[in-house]
XYZ file of C-alpha atoms in Angstrom:
669
model
C -69.289 -114.486 -3.273
C -67.238 -113.415 -0.994
C -64.325 -112.621 -3.391
C -66.548 -110.757 -5.391
C -67.358 -108.369 -2.489
C -63.839 -107.642 -1.344
C -62.814 -107.097 -5.422
C -65.849 -104.614 -5.505
C -64.468 -102.660 -1.983
C -60.879 -102.351 -3.486
C -62.309 -100.756 -6.827
C -64.676 -98.886 -4.433
C -61.523 -97.283 -3.185
C -59.621 -96.728 -5.958
C -62.083 -94.795 -7.440
C -62.632 -92.595 -3.961
C -58.884 -92.131 -4.256
C -58.659 -91.633 -8.039
C -61.697 -88.879 -7.465
C -59.465 -87.108 -4.262
C -56.579 -86.633 -7.262
C -58.957 -85.542 -9.660
C -59.930 -82.777 -7.170
C -56.319 -81.613 -6.067
C -55.408 -81.736 -9.821
C -58.472 -79.244 -10.623
C -57.102 -77.473 -7.606
C -53.965 -77.241 -8.988
C -54.805 -76.597 -12.740
C -57.427 -73.411 -11.329
C -54.330 -72.054 -9.151
C -52.169 -72.140 -12.271
C -54.486 -70.244 -13.816
C -55.264 -67.959 -11.622
C -50.718 -67.277 -11.573
C -50.926 -67.355 -15.423
C -53.609 -65.100 -14.662
C -51.926 -62.903 -12.341
C -48.389 -63.187 -14.971
C -50.422 -62.208 -17.378
C -52.186 -59.260 -15.721
C -48.449 -58.474 -14.311
C -46.616 -58.682 -17.065
C -49.383 -56.468 -18.937
C -49.102 -53.644 -15.873
C -44.564 -54.052 -16.313
C -44.709 -53.903 -20.040
C -47.690 -51.157 -20.200
C -45.560 -49.014 -17.393
C -42.157 -49.728 -19.769
C -44.185 -48.443 -22.395
C -45.033 -45.410 -20.511
C -42.150 -43.834 -18.801
C -40.577 -41.778 -20.067
C -37.166 -43.318 -20.194
C -35.999 -45.600 -23.098
C -35.588 -48.921 -21.911
C -33.715 -51.817 -23.564
C -33.328 -55.846 -23.425
C -29.690 -56.602 -25.560
C -29.624 -60.068 -25.512
C -26.477 -61.671 -27.063
C -25.345 -58.391 -28.304
C -28.803 -57.371 -30.314
C -31.683 -55.427 -29.254
C -34.521 -57.986 -28.310
C -36.839 -54.977 -26.148
C -37.142 -51.727 -26.897
C -40.030 -49.146 -25.462
C -41.922 -46.280 -27.436
C -39.390 -43.482 -25.073
C -36.896 -45.643 -26.895
C -37.707 -45.126 -30.082
C -38.553 -41.414 -29.896
C -35.182 -41.112 -27.784
C -33.300 -42.231 -31.266
C -35.857 -41.154 -33.732
C -36.411 -44.372 -34.969
C -39.992 -45.131 -36.294
C -41.055 -48.938 -35.619
C -39.719 -51.796 -33.956
C -38.575 -53.319 -37.044
C -35.754 -50.704 -37.612
C -34.444 -51.399 -34.004
C -34.810 -54.987 -33.209
C -32.257 -57.469 -33.723
C -29.612 -54.357 -34.620
C -26.743 -54.447 -33.054
C -26.353 -53.148 -29.403
C -23.694 -50.678 -30.566
C -26.141 -48.857 -32.747
C -26.669 -45.976 -30.731
C -23.275 -45.326 -29.334
C -21.913 -42.159 -30.515
C -18.037 -43.688 -32.190
C -16.046 -40.920 -29.363
C -17.621 -43.349 -26.812
C -17.821 -46.610 -28.510
C -14.471 -48.160 -26.861
C -15.988 -47.298 -23.213
C -19.330 -48.423 -23.575
C -17.802 -51.729 -25.294
C -15.164 -52.169 -22.050
C -18.041 -51.415 -19.524
C -19.895 -54.382 -21.202
C -16.753 -56.941 -21.618
C -16.302 -56.060 -17.664
C -19.566 -57.196 -17.032
C -19.197 -60.217 -19.001
C -16.330 -61.070 -16.896
C -17.905 -61.030 -13.906
C -16.139 -57.769 -12.982
C -18.068 -54.646 -11.830
C -18.257 -51.708 -14.039
C -20.301 -48.673 -13.196
C -24.076 -49.905 -13.242
C -24.906 -45.674 -13.664
C -23.290 -43.727 -16.611
C -23.084 -41.081 -19.333
C -22.157 -41.494 -22.854
C -22.235 -40.284 -26.098
C -25.850 -41.272 -27.717
C -26.392 -41.149 -32.017
C -29.696 -41.076 -33.390
C -30.495 -42.067 -36.443
C -30.044 -39.244 -38.323
C -26.674 -39.035 -36.999
C -27.096 -36.060 -34.517
C -25.966 -36.300 -30.945
C -27.195 -36.671 -27.848
C -26.202 -36.825 -24.461
C -27.547 -40.398 -22.200
C -27.373 -40.786 -18.990
C -27.783 -44.825 -18.406
C -28.575 -47.024 -15.218
C -27.944 -51.025 -16.533
C -28.078 -54.519 -14.989
C -27.687 -57.848 -15.700
C -31.541 -60.178 -15.632
C -32.378 -63.892 -16.803
C -35.190 -63.253 -20.046
C -36.528 -65.874 -21.342
C -34.325 -68.152 -19.878
C -31.000 -66.475 -21.138
C -28.566 -63.546 -19.886
C -29.582 -60.216 -20.652
C -28.719 -56.601 -20.277
C -31.573 -54.433 -19.036
C -31.007 -50.325 -19.645
C -32.725 -47.161 -18.516
C -32.204 -44.526 -20.675
C -32.462 -41.035 -20.643
C -31.979 -38.039 -22.730
C -30.329 -35.191 -20.955
C -29.097 -33.568 -23.577
C -30.545 -30.043 -22.368
C -29.459 -30.640 -19.034
C -25.979 -30.886 -20.107
C -25.838 -27.838 -22.089
C -27.582 -26.561 -19.311
C -24.538 -27.277 -17.013
C -22.460 -26.318 -20.024
C -23.873 -23.037 -19.951
C -23.636 -22.833 -16.163
C -20.388 -23.555 -16.616
C -19.553 -20.692 -19.461
C -21.269 -18.438 -17.362
C -19.435 -18.903 -13.764
C -16.019 -18.842 -16.082
C -17.374 -15.463 -17.329
C -17.798 -14.347 -13.904
C -14.694 -15.370 -13.135
C -12.841 -13.569 -15.368
C -15.318 -10.189 -14.816
C -14.258 -10.788 -11.305
C -10.103 -11.428 -11.636
C -10.079 -9.199 -13.829
C -12.283 -6.522 -11.762
C -10.496 -3.408 -10.754
C -11.606 -3.545 -7.076
C -11.251 -6.845 -4.854
C -14.034 -8.681 -3.990
C -14.539 -11.570 -1.353
C -17.593 -14.185 -1.344
C -18.724 -15.149 2.261
C -20.472 -18.149 3.191
C -23.493 -18.020 6.262
C -20.968 -19.175 8.703
C -18.463 -16.345 7.773
C -16.258 -18.650 5.548
C -14.419 -17.122 2.648
C -15.274 -19.101 -0.170
C -13.893 -17.271 -3.160
C -11.672 -14.167 -3.619
C -10.667 -12.810 -6.744
C -7.010 -11.922 -8.380
C -7.305 -7.813 -7.187
C -7.765 -8.711 -3.886
C -4.964 -10.759 -3.501
C -2.976 -7.826 -5.615
C -4.148 -5.223 -2.936
C -3.504 -7.169 0.075
C -1.156 -9.820 -0.882
C -3.214 -12.628 1.121
C -4.330 -15.805 -1.091
C -7.343 -17.884 0.512
C -5.618 -19.943 2.594
C -4.324 -17.107 4.727
C -7.639 -15.771 5.509
C -10.423 -18.747 5.574
C -12.815 -16.676 7.860
C -14.107 -13.262 8.582
C -12.069 -13.819 11.889
C -8.549 -14.417 10.650
C -8.642 -11.620 8.321
C -9.608 -9.079 11.075
C -6.886 -10.226 12.827
C -4.295 -9.575 10.142
C -5.920 -6.548 8.202
C -6.625 -4.787 11.476
C -3.290 -5.921 14.389
C -4.506 -3.514 16.345
C -6.308 -4.670 19.240
C -7.719 -1.524 19.835
C -8.556 -0.729 16.201
C -10.048 -4.052 15.253
C -12.568 -4.217 18.230
C -13.562 -0.257 16.449
C -13.736 -2.032 12.984
C -15.871 -4.952 14.298
C -18.045 -2.933 16.397
C -18.659 -0.416 13.721
C -18.825 -3.647 10.909
C -21.665 -4.985 13.227
C -23.496 -1.857 13.293
C -23.259 -0.879 9.577
C -24.829 -4.708 8.652
C -26.639 -5.927 11.636
C -29.848 -5.381 9.854
C -28.891 -6.370 6.658
C -31.536 -7.695 4.455
C -31.228 -8.961 1.030
C -29.926 -6.936 -2.132
C -29.334 -3.875 0.550
C -26.032 -1.867 0.400
C -23.883 -0.604 3.360
C -20.380 1.074 2.538
C -18.004 1.424 4.867
C -14.018 2.626 5.158
C -11.235 1.283 7.112
C -7.164 1.652 6.796
C -6.304 -2.127 6.241
C -2.973 -3.427 7.158
C -1.537 -5.490 4.391
C 0.534 -8.778 4.083
C 3.734 -6.694 3.784
C 2.703 -4.220 6.500
C 2.102 -1.271 4.486
C -1.197 0.868 4.927
C -4.176 1.277 2.913
C -7.502 3.322 3.302
C -9.910 0.751 1.347
C -13.367 1.503 1.042
C -15.589 -2.038 1.898
C -19.445 -2.616 0.029
C -21.277 -5.191 2.123
C -23.931 -6.827 0.500
C -26.172 -9.973 1.206
C -27.146 -12.106 -1.086
C -30.913 -13.923 -1.182
C -29.282 -17.636 -0.541
C -27.938 -15.617 3.053
C -24.289 -15.874 1.914
C -22.676 -11.864 0.721
C -20.705 -10.150 -0.608
C -18.128 -7.752 0.127
C -16.597 -5.287 -2.595
C -13.228 -3.557 -1.616
C -11.628 -0.379 -3.443
C -7.867 1.022 -1.878
C -8.709 4.862 -1.944
C -5.544 5.894 -0.302
C -4.370 8.040 -2.984
C -7.855 9.700 -3.454
C -7.341 10.355 0.355
C -4.700 11.884 0.178
C -5.391 14.212 -2.918
C -8.614 15.056 -0.569
C -6.158 15.847 2.315
C -4.118 18.341 -0.107
C -7.225 19.781 -1.917
C -8.492 20.529 1.984
C -4.599 21.894 2.694
C -4.433 24.007 -0.223
C -8.079 24.850 0.237
C -6.875 25.937 4.268
C -4.048 27.385 2.435
C -6.216 29.493 -0.183
C -8.386 30.800 2.789
C -5.210 31.996 4.851
C -3.824 33.753 1.731
C -7.016 35.394 1.536
C -6.359 36.443 5.190
C -3.154 37.044 4.984
C -3.561 39.314 1.950
C -6.215 41.286 3.576
C -4.019 41.884 6.482
C -0.737 42.543 4.395
C -2.464 45.647 2.264
C -3.441 47.433 5.600
C -0.613 46.062 7.825
C 2.288 47.134 5.147
C 0.762 50.934 4.602
C 0.539 51.003 8.750
C 4.931 49.873 8.569
C 5.577 52.578 5.790
C 3.938 55.316 7.852
C 6.159 54.463 10.531
C 9.006 53.567 8.457
C 8.827 56.564 6.333
C 7.915 59.152 9.390
C 11.041 57.146 11.837
C 13.355 57.596 8.712
C 12.305 61.428 8.379
C 13.238 61.975 11.684
C 16.301 60.158 12.029
C 16.989 62.775 9.171
C 17.048 65.693 11.676
C 18.609 63.594 14.819
C 22.649 63.713 15.446
C 23.960 60.399 14.755
C 25.469 60.206 17.927
C 22.534 60.749 20.344
C 20.803 57.945 22.303
C 17.984 59.621 20.077
C 19.256 58.110 16.922
C 19.787 54.858 18.331
C 16.525 54.281 19.430
C 14.876 55.205 16.203
C 17.236 52.818 14.353
C 16.047 49.956 17.056
C 12.677 51.492 15.886
C 13.695 51.295 12.091
C 15.098 48.156 12.460
C 11.937 46.341 14.543
C 9.643 47.905 11.043
C 11.998 46.132 8.870
C 11.275 42.863 10.491
C 7.829 43.583 10.192
C 7.904 43.967 7.352
C 10.690 40.833 6.622
C 7.625 38.940 8.180
C 4.794 39.711 6.701
C 6.587 39.200 3.328
C 6.947 35.258 5.108
C 3.705 34.744 5.706
C 2.685 36.449 2.373
C 4.963 33.410 0.208
C 4.383 30.805 2.440
C 0.688 31.467 1.210
C 1.911 31.489 -2.067
C 0.868 35.479 -1.977
C 4.093 36.237 -2.532
C 6.244 35.878 -5.751
C 9.587 34.118 -4.900
C 13.076 35.955 -6.084
C 16.274 34.552 -5.351
C 19.177 37.185 -4.561
C 22.681 37.216 -3.042
C 22.083 36.069 0.628
C 24.259 35.144 3.446
C 22.793 31.370 4.040
C 24.128 31.861 7.426
C 22.070 34.636 8.247
C 19.164 33.055 6.388
C 19.015 30.212 8.840
C 19.816 32.322 11.768
C 16.501 34.637 11.223
C 14.698 31.151 10.845
C 15.895 29.495 14.103
C 14.667 33.126 15.499
C 11.339 31.857 14.477
C 11.044 28.388 15.232
C 12.624 28.389 18.682
C 9.049 29.287 20.369
C 7.868 26.563 17.921
C 9.971 23.554 19.310
C 8.405 20.995 21.656
C 10.307 21.174 25.402
C 11.813 17.481 24.961
C 13.927 19.074 22.176
C 17.092 20.750 21.843
C 18.743 22.868 18.901
C 22.496 23.019 18.561
C 23.804 25.153 15.604
C 26.885 26.219 14.239
C 25.773 29.064 12.352
C 29.555 31.061 10.877
C 28.876 34.293 9.590
C 30.631 35.481 6.171
C 31.788 33.504 3.447
C 28.187 31.439 2.495
C 27.085 33.719 -0.158
C 24.635 32.074 -2.419
C 21.453 33.190 -5.071
C 18.420 32.212 -2.748
C 15.116 33.239 -1.537
C 15.420 34.130 2.087
C 11.185 32.711 2.535
C 12.124 29.629 0.217
C 15.317 28.659 2.643
C 13.347 29.280 5.697
C 10.544 26.997 4.439
C 12.956 24.493 3.288
C 14.602 24.876 7.229
C 11.496 24.850 8.932
C 10.570 21.538 6.989
C 13.754 19.511 7.760
C 13.573 20.487 11.083
C 9.993 19.595 11.445
C 10.585 16.102 9.789
C 13.774 15.542 12.432
C 10.930 16.280 15.696
C 8.628 14.057 14.226
C 11.451 11.815 13.660
C 11.843 11.796 17.264
C 9.024 11.685 18.420
C 7.285 12.394 21.884
C 10.587 11.108 23.986
C 12.253 14.570 21.904
C 16.538 14.487 21.341
C 18.391 16.916 20.138
C 18.492 18.885 16.360
C 21.827 20.003 15.033
C 22.035 22.232 12.811
C 24.984 23.774 10.702
C 26.440 25.995 7.804
C 30.059 25.254 6.239
C 31.584 25.509 2.968
C 32.385 22.166 1.212
C 34.388 22.004 -2.107
C 33.991 19.097 -4.448
C 36.682 17.926 -6.724
C 36.168 16.903 -10.073
C 38.070 12.995 -8.916
C 35.561 13.573 -5.713
C 33.163 11.498 -4.208
C 30.347 12.657 -5.629
C 28.142 13.704 -2.706
C 24.777 13.788 -4.663
C 22.946 12.528 -7.672
C 24.561 15.176 -10.441
C 26.607 17.336 -8.416
C 28.737 19.149 -10.426
C 32.464 20.351 -8.797
C 32.982 23.603 -7.797
C 32.040 25.583 -4.024
C 29.258 24.862 -2.238
C 27.357 26.633 0.942
C 25.788 23.513 2.956
C 22.955 23.294 5.329
C 22.846 20.401 7.609
C 19.888 19.662 9.761
C 20.653 16.262 12.094
C 18.533 14.541 14.175
C 18.531 11.706 17.446
C 15.395 9.953 15.745
C 14.136 6.215 15.148
C 16.377 6.611 11.262
C 15.335 4.992 7.815
C 16.493 2.067 5.777
C 17.936 2.163 2.210
C 14.258 1.436 1.051
C 12.938 4.267 2.819
C 15.754 6.910 1.906
C 14.993 6.183 -1.561
C 11.822 7.301 -1.515
C 11.844 9.712 0.636
C 11.457 12.825 -1.855
C 8.660 10.975 -3.333
C 5.078 13.554 -3.495
C 3.447 11.517 -0.803
C 5.151 9.336 1.005
C 5.147 8.958 4.227
C 6.066 6.433 6.769
C 3.566 8.034 9.259
C 0.393 6.503 10.021
C -3.489 7.948 8.102
C -3.950 11.380 9.133
C -0.826 12.289 10.221
C 1.003 13.226 7.132
C 0.787 14.548 3.743
C 3.976 12.750 2.877
C 5.047 16.404 1.150
C 6.913 18.481 3.490
C 10.396 16.610 1.969
C 9.075 16.040 -1.841
C 8.748 20.087 -1.157
C 12.169 21.075 0.014
C 13.532 18.578 -3.022
C 11.644 20.501 -5.605
C 13.497 24.492 -3.375
C 16.709 22.986 -3.503
C 16.669 22.205 -7.048
C 14.723 24.780 -8.369
C 17.987 26.574 -6.675
C 20.542 24.517 -8.593
C 21.368 22.579 -5.257
C 21.582 18.896 -4.143
C 20.148 16.759 -1.522
C 22.482 14.462 0.291
C 20.645 11.755 3.175
C 22.478 9.953 5.429
C 20.782 7.657 8.327
C 20.311 4.039 10.183
C 17.739 3.083 12.107
C 17.904 3.546 15.241
C 20.503 6.037 14.705
C 18.553 9.479 13.044
C 18.992 10.976 10.293
C 20.967 13.806 8.284
C 20.068 16.383 5.509
C 22.552 18.064 3.682
C 21.557 20.763 1.115
C 24.262 22.163 -1.159
C 24.313 25.276 -2.781
C 26.341 27.314 -4.837
C 28.213 29.287 -3.626
C 28.837 32.974 -5.073
C 31.987 35.553 -3.940
C 31.110 38.850 -1.431
C 31.219 40.943 -4.648
C 28.820 39.641 -6.599
C 26.612 39.829 -3.839
C 27.274 43.439 -3.758
C 27.297 43.857 -7.624
C 23.533 44.965 -6.851
C 24.000 47.765 -4.482
C 23.614 51.585 -5.677
C 24.138 54.624 -4.205
C 22.187 56.606 -2.326
C 19.689 58.849 -4.217
C 20.164 62.153 -4.568
C 16.719 63.604 -5.840
C 15.577 66.225 -8.174
C 13.393 68.852 -9.671
C 10.846 66.046 -11.410
C 7.227 66.518 -11.244
C 6.013 63.257 -9.497
C 1.853 62.377 -9.335
C 1.789 60.165 -6.008
C -1.105 58.314 -5.771
C -2.435 56.311 -2.597
C -6.048 55.377 -0.810
C -4.001 56.428 2.517
C -3.704 59.653 4.111
C -1.257 58.675 6.205
C 1.378 57.556 2.989
C 0.366 60.359 1.291
C 0.847 63.368 3.641
C 4.553 60.641 4.055
C 5.902 60.833 0.479
C 4.901 64.434 -0.283
C 6.892 65.891 2.845
C 10.117 62.980 1.909
C 10.130 63.684 -2.169
C 9.445 67.075 -1.683
C 12.929 67.452 0.765
C 14.699 65.520 -2.151
C 13.429 68.575 -3.769
C 10.658 67.027 -6.167
C 7.258 68.876 -7.401
C 4.917 66.795 -6.092
C 1.350 66.272 -6.459
C -0.536 63.691 -4.036
C -4.122 62.550 -4.197
C -6.151 59.604 -1.739
C -8.431 59.421 -5.237
C -7.590 57.035 -8.271
C -10.432 59.254 -9.840
C -9.101 62.904 -8.680
C -5.354 61.548 -9.804
C -7.335 60.822 -13.723
C -9.038 64.339 -13.818
C -5.857 65.810 -12.557
C -3.358 64.136 -15.518
C -5.744 64.409 -18.110
C -5.538 68.672 -17.624
C -2.427 68.702 -17.761
C -0.452 65.140 -18.665
C 2.978 66.675 -19.999
C 3.293 67.837 -16.650
C 4.311 65.192 -14.950
C 7.536 63.212 -15.113
C 6.877 60.460 -12.959
C 3.261 58.475 -11.480
C 3.533 56.483 -8.319
C 0.165 54.773 -7.178
C -1.394 52.368 -5.476
C -2.148 49.242 -6.557
C -5.340 48.093 -4.461
C -7.576 51.312 -4.287
C -11.312 51.956 -3.990
C -12.599 53.204 -7.238
C -10.285 51.777 -9.295
C -6.612 49.681 -9.302
C -3.717 51.037 -10.218
C -3.640 48.753 -13.092
C -6.686 50.446 -14.438
C -5.471 54.004 -13.427
C -1.747 53.090 -14.893
C -3.990 51.974 -18.303
C -5.923 55.169 -18.660
C -3.035 57.689 -18.152
C -1.218 55.403 -20.542
C -4.319 56.396 -22.867
C -3.622 59.927 -22.257
C 0.015 59.947 -22.622
C 1.824 57.009 -23.430
C 5.356 57.653 -22.458
C 4.667 58.279 -18.807
C 6.235 56.676 -16.146
C 4.458 54.556 -14.062
C 5.826 53.295 -10.372
C 3.247 50.198 -8.958
C 3.016 49.891 -5.139
C 1.438 46.982 -3.520
C 1.515 45.318 0.069
C -0.048 42.617 -1.726
C 0.234 40.972 -4.316
C -2.351 38.127 -5.455
C -3.902 39.457 -8.435
C -1.052 41.332 -9.693
C 3.099 40.352 -10.284
C 5.981 42.184 -11.744
C 5.205 40.450 -15.300
C 1.629 41.404 -15.402
C 2.929 45.196 -14.462
C 5.215 45.217 -17.330
C 2.977 43.835 -19.711
C 0.829 46.851 -18.111
C 2.922 49.268 -19.259
C 4.375 50.365 -15.746
C 8.079 50.519 -15.751
C 8.760 49.980 -11.802
C 7.121 47.527 -9.253
C 8.008 47.524 -5.893
C 6.618 46.308 -2.922
C 5.593 47.334 0.516
C 6.429 49.040 3.183
C 9.459 50.486 0.353
C 12.374 52.512 2.420
C 13.633 55.840 1.789
C 16.342 54.352 0.312
C 14.930 51.610 -2.079
C 11.901 54.112 -3.404
C 14.656 57.089 -4.210
C 16.765 54.682 -6.295
C 13.824 53.288 -8.107
C 12.819 57.036 -8.856
C 16.050 57.774 -10.119
C 16.147 54.610 -12.577
C 13.340 55.455 -14.191
C 13.602 59.236 -14.463
C 17.516 58.627 -15.811
C 16.390 55.893 -18.455
C 18.063 53.250 -16.417
C 14.867 51.066 -17.138
C 13.625 49.423 -19.973
């Protein structure tokens, strides 16, 4: 009995342990079911996620596709999984990138570290090319290593990038070929881009001027001017808003040291960066200065012409009546000497008026035999009062032997321009201006003193200063129009160009000698003529005659003067101050008159119009036209109008008498 009881106890214990194990196993089974359910749920979620992804997904194992999602099929235009699963992994890689992708996979198989993200050219089922961006990793799939890849179609993005690149290239091409300089500036005032034209304009490249601060130091080296530029710039662009444009102009120092007047246009972009364009307007400004100078000279000329007309009429009366008094005065008397001086002063006044008219381009240039030394001496008399106190003039002006064919007023202009150039070269400290006239014979085999100079005898005018001098490069360009070494606004660069033009028009040449720090020397060579040539045009004094002359001038004084003066010479004179009255008198008795002398400027009609009407009444009537102001009339115009002789007021008695006899004696065309 005891034995049975023991066995029952053992059985019960084993049964209890067994039940416990069954419970544990049941719990494990339940846990496994939960894990399996969770795994199935996770797998389902992951599968749903992969299938819902806009990116293509592929698992490649043993060189073939074992899984792809719907996006993958659509990306490569496959209709079903059967068309792609089991296919070689490179069936979606374009031949152009086949080797590269193969190389990446091979490295991954050897444990190397190829890129996990890269782009390649893909190929659809129909053979069209697409651009693919992929991200790859190595995973374990169903117990075996596999490649897991995300793929994204970036064809549109690549096309957009290529289009942007093309547009950028277009913009770069346009900016590089733009007729103006261009600078891109970021928010921190750094220069991020400068175009080709900017570098051509100023000589600076981007490393030279990385930012606005460096640019200002180099472009505006003078501290005072740089401060002015920066202050003005801040004022102009301080309240700049995107889309606004501001224009300003400054003088820029280029890399080679030259100065340029530049127009800047500054614009702020919506990004916060800015664009600055720049245009060289140096020549435009010079032309504007030239235009203003021309307009100024025109205004001066108009004023000078108006003054000359009245002043010459006054001088004509003074000269005429003085000569008449001298005719009645003993040449040996003191009174005659005083009248001579008065007449000489009147002649100087006449010459001065003609110089003013010539300078203002109101008078015709006339080359005639003149003594160069005398012309220079006259010019110096006009210049000396205008010289600064720091400038000394030393002149060597021998008289005689230096006769040339020249226009006196133009020679005065040459002298004035050369002297002004020398004074400016010496600056505020002043110096010595040496002026000399000499002779020089140029032999055929001798030294050439100026380009193209022919052998022969020359009269020379030399102006030498003790100024700053010039280098060879400057000397080579010194006669170019608008070329100047002066700062902006201090000269037009036309003075020496005008000198060169005048000398060439006289058949002459210029020699320049200069050395930096030792001054400059300008020598003018004019062909010399013999004295008898100068006197060839001299004519004997007129003797008067018995002919009838109609004299017309709106000045009572001149009509009275010439009535008396011409009557003394034996002429029958009819004088009037009215052109209308003159025409009436002439038409009444046209064959009575042998000659008509008329002023040009008159109230009712000009002398040219009067001449036209007189010639209509009688085609062979000789006419002399006189004027103290010849802006609208010239000898050529007068000749075309049928006028025989053209005289400038005031004339001396001898000049008028000679002109009358030339016409009446038939010595003119």
